[in-house]
Amino acid sequence: MHTRRNFLQQVAAATIAIPLSSLSSLAAVRARDGKVLRVALMGLGGYASRVAEAMQSCTKAKLTGIVSGTPSKIKDWQNKYGIPEKNCYSYDTFDQIKNNPDIDVVYVTTPNALHHNNVIRAAAAGKHVICEKPMALNAKEGREMIAACRKAGVQLLVGYRMHFEPKTLEVVRMRNSGEFGKILFFQGQCGFRIGDPTQWRLNKALAGGGSLMDIGIYALNGARYMVGAEPVWVTAQETKTDPVKFKEGVDETIQFQLGFPDGTVASCLSTYNMNNLDRFFLNGEKGFAELQPSTGYGPIRGRTHKGELTQPHKTHQTVQMDEMAGILLEGRQPVVPVNGEEALKDLQIIDAIYQAVKTGRRVDLHLG
Ligand code: NAD
């Protein structure tokens, strides 16, 4: 069996005069053996660029296609990554991807409000879909996306890169093996001071909300995988210091609390107006875990009552894409789920947090 590196060495040795397009088709031939996930990225912005770079180091996933509304970006990406013309799409031509056997999955990295429609289109084209977080603007959209993927017989995964992060998984392993004892409390603090007031993240129509949709989701998703249970109620409070920058429906800061069936409580902070907030703390009857930074691009740092966590850092998106290849091509099961149903639970909690902010009342959760 070839490793990716010796395959590339063989290609390099044999193809000094071979143009890029032929190299791509050689890669496609190798991909057809079913061991490499062939990925088309949709929405070539900041995060797509990060994923594309990280995928260069993947052993099981490869960038083979792109979808963009900007022709100059398509050219740049073709040159940079050797993507053949036939694997490049605009939003107008995108549905034709169904006739392209060299693409297994579409990875949607457009602004939040466009996830719903783009995922449903990709599913209708018969492709598996990876969608960035938040999967959608609300639980109703999320359910429609799950139903569309089910109907099309394709899988829907969500870009929860922390679910594959080694130090995070060590804490999950320790919790599962009882090393913290009964879990009593989780604290998640996620935020940063957001810049340019004209960006889509501060536009309710494109973002679906404010800090909670973008960064606070890490605290609420983290509460679930750190505690290892599903919350049954939520309370929430919003504070806004700059109503010009953070318009109606765009939350600047939200604090929320989650209650779990056995009495465990999570206390979380989501903000677009404070830096140095990237911290998880898990407390149990026998011990604790602290991650800081906890969800940034890393390296993640952490310690428990037993000492420092020493698992080596790997680029999150490289690990994520290789692991997702294992899920989509080999049916592997991740330790912490990354499917649409997992993301729907986050959307249900987000809906409830906004409702709790609005009503000032505790909202009961019935996830699933
Ligand atoms: P970005 O603004 O850098 O990129 C968005 C891309 O979508 C741009 O290329 C833009 O041209 C394109 N686009 C297509 N249709 C558009 C429209 N109608 N309006 C505006 N842009 C349009 O944003 P980003 O930071 O790459 O975020 C994209 C998605 O990825 C978001 O859902 C975000 O939450 C998610 N994200 C996830 C992570 C993570 O760590 N998992 C990190 C950053 C962003």
XYZ file of C-alpha atoms and ligand atoms in Angstrom:
412
model
C 0.000 0.000 0.000
C 1.277 3.492 -0.874
C 1.605 6.216 1.696
C 0.627 9.655 0.437
C 4.242 10.791 0.727
C 5.784 8.005 -1.338
C 2.941 8.330 -3.826
C 3.825 12.018 -4.214
C 7.523 11.144 -4.482
C 6.749 8.657 -7.248
C 4.609 11.237 -9.016
C 7.336 13.852 -8.693
C 10.005 11.462 -10.008
C 7.917 10.362 -12.953
C 6.365 13.642 -13.974
C 8.920 16.377 -14.262
C 7.331 17.533 -17.530
C 3.719 16.659 -16.707
C 1.346 19.669 -16.357
C -0.706 20.299 -13.197
C -3.978 19.118 -14.729
C -2.471 15.666 -15.369
C -1.152 15.547 -11.831
C -4.687 16.165 -10.608
C -6.043 13.334 -12.682
C -3.329 11.036 -11.344
C -4.456 11.967 -7.855
C -8.038 11.304 -8.889
C -7.072 7.807 -10.085
C -5.560 7.086 -6.692
C -8.646 8.525 -5.002
C -10.903 6.082 -6.809
C -9.453 3.234 -4.753
C -11.824 4.525 -2.063
C -9.190 5.450 0.500
C -9.101 9.187 -0.063
C -12.057 11.478 0.555
C -12.371 13.924 -2.336
C -13.567 17.260 -1.001
C -15.076 20.308 -2.723
C -14.925 23.470 -0.616
C -17.803 25.937 -1.011
C -17.330 29.592 -0.003
C -13.634 30.390 -0.387
C -13.172 32.774 2.556
C -10.979 32.800 5.625
C -11.959 29.452 7.048
C -12.003 27.612 3.714
C -8.421 28.826 3.157
C -7.399 27.400 6.519
C -9.080 24.061 5.780
C -7.493 23.889 2.315
C -3.999 24.481 3.734
C -4.558 21.936 6.500
C -5.791 19.351 3.989
C -2.403 19.455 2.258
C -1.120 17.383 5.190
C -4.039 14.930 5.227
C -3.450 11.295 4.396
C -7.106 10.418 3.798
C -8.678 13.635 2.452
C -7.862 15.728 -0.576
C -9.138 18.999 -2.010
C -10.422 18.169 -5.491
C -13.070 20.826 -6.152
C -14.228 24.356 -5.352
C -17.448 26.372 -5.435
C -17.227 30.170 -5.490
C -19.121 33.180 -6.780
C -15.852 35.000 -7.502
C -14.121 33.965 -10.782
C -10.755 35.452 -9.738
C -10.750 33.293 -6.583
C -11.436 30.198 -8.671
C -8.387 30.956 -10.827
C -6.187 31.597 -7.771
C -7.276 28.376 -6.082
C -6.878 26.369 -9.317
C -3.299 27.580 -9.608
C -2.505 27.051 -5.949
C -4.036 23.585 -5.554
C -4.007 22.178 -9.104
C -7.796 21.889 -9.294
C -9.006 20.987 -12.811
C -11.547 23.226 -14.559
C -14.181 20.483 -14.554
C -14.180 20.495 -10.712
C -14.807 24.257 -10.407
C -18.331 25.566 -9.892
C -20.148 28.844 -9.368
C -23.317 29.031 -7.274
C -25.230 28.959 -10.596
C -23.587 25.799 -11.936
C -23.133 24.053 -8.585
C -26.048 21.577 -8.943
C -24.164 19.930 -11.833
C -21.726 18.581 -9.271
C -24.040 15.551 -9.184
C -22.476 14.430 -12.471
C -18.939 14.680 -11.127
C -17.570 11.333 -9.930
C -14.374 12.948 -8.592
C -16.085 14.664 -5.660
C -17.388 12.726 -2.641
C -18.313 15.524 -0.283
C -19.111 19.243 -0.353
C -17.744 21.233 2.600
C -19.935 24.314 3.145
C -17.995 27.262 4.619
C -20.276 30.121 3.601
C -21.816 32.579 6.125
C -24.262 30.933 8.541
C -27.522 31.964 6.860
C -26.501 30.213 3.639
C -25.734 26.839 5.231
C -29.350 25.629 5.051
C -29.832 26.122 1.340
C -26.315 25.072 0.375
C -26.458 21.847 2.373
C -29.837 20.941 0.902
C -28.525 21.600 -2.630
C -25.405 19.492 -2.039
C -27.526 16.643 -0.690
C -29.883 16.848 -3.671
C -26.796 16.497 -5.879
C -26.093 13.191 -4.130
C -22.972 14.343 -2.278
C -22.142 13.884 1.394
C -22.000 17.234 3.161
C -19.755 18.743 5.817
C -21.217 21.997 7.108
C -19.527 24.579 9.275
C -20.865 25.534 12.688
C -23.459 26.732 13.475
C -25.111 24.178 11.195
C -28.061 26.539 10.643
C -29.810 29.571 12.092
C -32.267 27.568 14.199
C -33.507 24.063 14.968
C -36.242 24.184 12.314
C -33.648 24.719 9.578
C -31.454 22.053 11.140
C -34.249 19.465 11.034
C -34.911 20.279 7.368
C -31.230 19.781 6.530
C -31.097 16.436 8.348
C -34.278 15.315 6.545
C -32.901 16.382 3.147
C -29.678 14.437 3.681
C -31.559 11.382 4.899
C -33.865 11.501 1.869
C -30.886 11.791 -0.480
C -29.073 8.934 1.271
C -26.026 11.073 2.087
C -24.316 11.821 5.386
C -24.295 15.207 7.066
C -21.324 16.096 9.276
C -20.565 19.371 11.027
C -17.127 20.975 11.401
C -16.755 20.384 15.130
C -12.968 20.258 15.013
C -12.624 20.094 18.835
C -14.289 16.666 18.806
C -11.026 15.275 17.404
C -8.572 17.350 19.460
C -6.209 15.100 21.475
C -6.197 16.934 24.858
C -9.969 17.381 24.699
C -10.372 13.678 23.978
C -8.102 12.816 26.902
C -10.411 14.766 29.250
C -13.402 12.951 27.735
C -11.610 9.612 28.253
C -10.784 10.456 31.875
C -14.384 11.491 32.541
C -15.756 8.321 30.930
C -13.460 6.196 33.051
C -14.643 7.950 36.217
C -11.372 9.736 37.037
C -13.182 12.970 37.949
C -15.910 11.140 39.867
C -19.423 12.514 39.564
C -19.347 15.693 37.466
C -20.653 18.689 39.405
C -19.885 21.828 37.416
C -18.653 23.137 34.057
C -17.598 26.625 33.171
C -17.072 27.698 29.534
C -15.897 31.177 28.620
C -15.629 31.938 24.915
C -15.209 35.321 23.324
C -13.130 37.886 21.509
C -13.400 41.549 20.655
C -14.804 41.676 17.159
C -13.487 44.275 14.676
C -14.987 45.603 11.433
C -18.607 46.580 12.172
C -19.600 45.959 8.526
C -18.685 42.249 8.468
C -21.370 39.577 7.964
C -20.877 38.288 11.532
C -22.567 41.488 12.756
C -25.380 41.280 10.209
C -28.376 39.446 11.672
C -29.615 38.336 8.241
C -26.338 36.537 7.433
C -25.175 35.528 10.913
C -28.515 34.662 12.512
C -27.504 36.396 15.744
C -24.282 37.580 17.313
C -21.553 36.122 19.505
C -23.616 33.085 20.516
C -23.902 31.834 16.912
C -20.195 32.276 16.279
C -18.157 31.761 19.446
C -20.605 31.061 22.275
C -21.561 27.838 20.485
C -18.142 26.484 21.527
C -19.064 26.938 25.201
C -22.459 25.281 24.839
C -21.173 22.429 22.693
C -18.228 22.109 25.091
C -20.577 21.924 28.069
C -22.190 18.881 26.454
C -19.006 16.980 25.578
C -17.161 17.903 28.788
C -20.045 17.035 31.131
C -20.996 14.055 28.945
C -24.745 14.546 29.275
C -27.562 16.544 27.693
C -28.981 19.605 29.469
C -32.651 19.741 30.456
C -33.039 23.455 31.105
C -31.434 26.776 30.281
C -31.470 30.300 31.711
C -29.766 33.253 29.991
C -29.041 36.968 30.360
C -27.868 39.425 27.701
C -25.842 42.591 28.199
C -25.174 45.135 25.445
C -22.787 48.067 25.821
C -22.694 49.145 22.159
C -26.125 49.061 20.491
C -24.758 50.798 17.382
C -22.231 48.062 16.595
C -24.441 45.257 17.936
C -27.815 45.966 16.398
C -31.187 44.424 17.240
C -30.873 40.635 17.141
C -27.050 40.692 17.208
C -25.971 39.741 20.719
C -22.800 41.254 22.116
C -22.585 39.306 25.384
C -24.764 36.504 26.712
C -24.296 34.551 29.918
C -26.184 31.301 30.054
C -26.595 28.434 32.461
C -27.434 24.847 31.602
C -28.928 22.336 34.009
C -28.343 18.592 33.621
C -30.603 15.775 34.826
C -28.407 14.786 37.787
C -28.052 18.335 39.083
C -24.797 19.243 37.309
C -24.761 22.902 36.264
C -22.855 24.677 33.485
C -22.177 28.399 33.550
C -21.114 29.914 30.230
C -20.118 33.264 28.794
C -20.313 34.198 25.119
C -19.040 37.588 23.996
C -17.892 39.699 21.064
C -16.553 42.373 23.380
C -13.759 40.849 25.508
C -10.461 39.244 24.635
C -8.577 36.507 26.507
C -11.658 34.338 26.899
C -11.035 30.777 25.785
C -11.322 28.652 28.893
C -13.068 25.458 30.017
C -13.170 24.228 33.603
C -14.730 20.917 34.603
C -15.147 20.008 38.251
C -16.037 16.617 39.660
C -16.168 14.986 43.072
C -12.701 13.436 42.615
C -10.891 15.921 40.396
C -10.901 18.634 37.760
C -9.813 19.518 34.231
C -8.907 22.935 32.954
C -8.300 23.794 29.295
C -6.960 27.229 28.406
C -6.917 27.905 25.531
C -9.751 25.453 25.098
C -11.141 25.865 21.564
C -8.801 28.175 19.615
C -6.710 26.787 16.775
C -4.159 25.662 19.308
C -2.010 24.440 20.729
C -4.652 23.722 23.346
C -3.197 23.694 26.843
C -4.618 21.917 29.828
C -4.153 20.251 33.139
C -6.124 18.040 35.442
C -5.779 17.146 39.126
C -3.303 14.507 37.857
C -1.027 17.003 36.077
C -0.384 18.630 32.706
C -1.993 17.238 29.573
C 0.842 16.374 27.217
C -0.857 15.061 24.074
C 0.955 16.638 21.087
C -0.717 19.382 19.059
C -1.861 18.514 15.564
C -3.456 21.020 13.194
C -7.125 20.676 14.065
C -8.433 20.826 10.523
C -5.942 18.192 9.302
C -7.039 15.760 12.012
C -10.715 16.624 11.448
C -10.598 15.954 7.712
C -8.683 12.669 8.080
C -11.125 11.536 10.778
C -14.121 12.606 8.706
C -12.707 10.586 5.796
C -12.738 7.600 8.157
C -16.371 8.307 9.055
C -17.584 8.818 5.477
C -15.497 6.172 3.711
C -15.058 3.493 6.362
C -18.087 4.004 8.616
C -15.945 4.825 11.644
C -17.673 6.238 14.743
C -16.059 9.254 16.424
C -15.811 9.354 20.243
C -17.850 12.581 20.264
C -20.426 12.690 17.441
C -20.117 15.203 14.599
C -23.332 14.449 12.727
C -26.362 16.603 11.980
C -28.237 15.269 15.011
C -25.408 16.426 17.279
C -25.542 19.893 15.693
C -29.343 19.998 15.970
C -29.016 19.733 19.757
C -26.805 22.829 19.776
C -29.373 24.653 17.620
C -32.174 23.664 20.001
C -30.137 25.040 22.915
C -29.380 28.248 20.971
C -33.108 28.706 20.253
C -33.804 28.201 23.964
C -31.060 30.630 25.049
C -32.524 33.382 22.839
C -35.976 32.568 24.200
C -34.693 32.712 27.784
C -33.044 36.091 27.101
C -36.308 37.401 25.663
C -38.614 36.114 28.389
C -36.275 36.251 31.366
C -37.533 32.771 32.219
C -35.985 29.342 32.521
C -36.651 27.301 29.357
C -36.982 23.518 29.531
C -35.101 21.530 26.908
C -36.221 18.334 25.200
C -33.284 17.626 22.910
C -33.418 15.347 19.923
P -15.497 34.596 5.529
O -16.266 35.864 5.437
O -14.016 34.695 5.624
O -15.835 33.657 4.287
C -17.144 33.456 3.834
C -17.097 33.132 2.354
O -18.420 32.943 1.866
C -16.473 34.264 1.518
O -15.562 33.732 0.597
C -17.650 34.860 0.796
O -17.299 35.391 -0.474
C -18.566 33.651 0.644
N -19.951 33.982 0.407
C -20.768 33.286 -0.407
N -21.965 33.861 -0.481
C -21.921 34.957 0.316
C -22.866 35.968 0.662
N -24.110 35.978 0.155
N -22.497 36.923 1.503
C -21.256 36.944 2.048
N -20.313 36.012 1.743
C -20.644 35.029 0.888
O -16.079 33.801 6.776
P -15.393 32.583 7.514
O -14.687 33.066 8.703
O -14.646 31.752 6.531
O -16.698 31.765 8.058
C -17.438 30.925 7.207
C -18.150 29.860 8.032
O -17.187 29.083 8.710
C -19.080 30.415 9.124
O -20.221 29.617 9.236
C -18.245 30.341 10.379
O -19.022 30.184 11.563
C -17.426 29.093 10.108
N -16.121 29.118 10.804
C -15.770 28.037 11.511
C -14.552 28.017 12.167
C -14.117 26.806 12.936
O -13.119 26.879 13.636
N -14.808 25.683 12.806
C -13.709 29.135 12.104
C -14.102 30.215 11.343
C -15.318 30.210 10.687
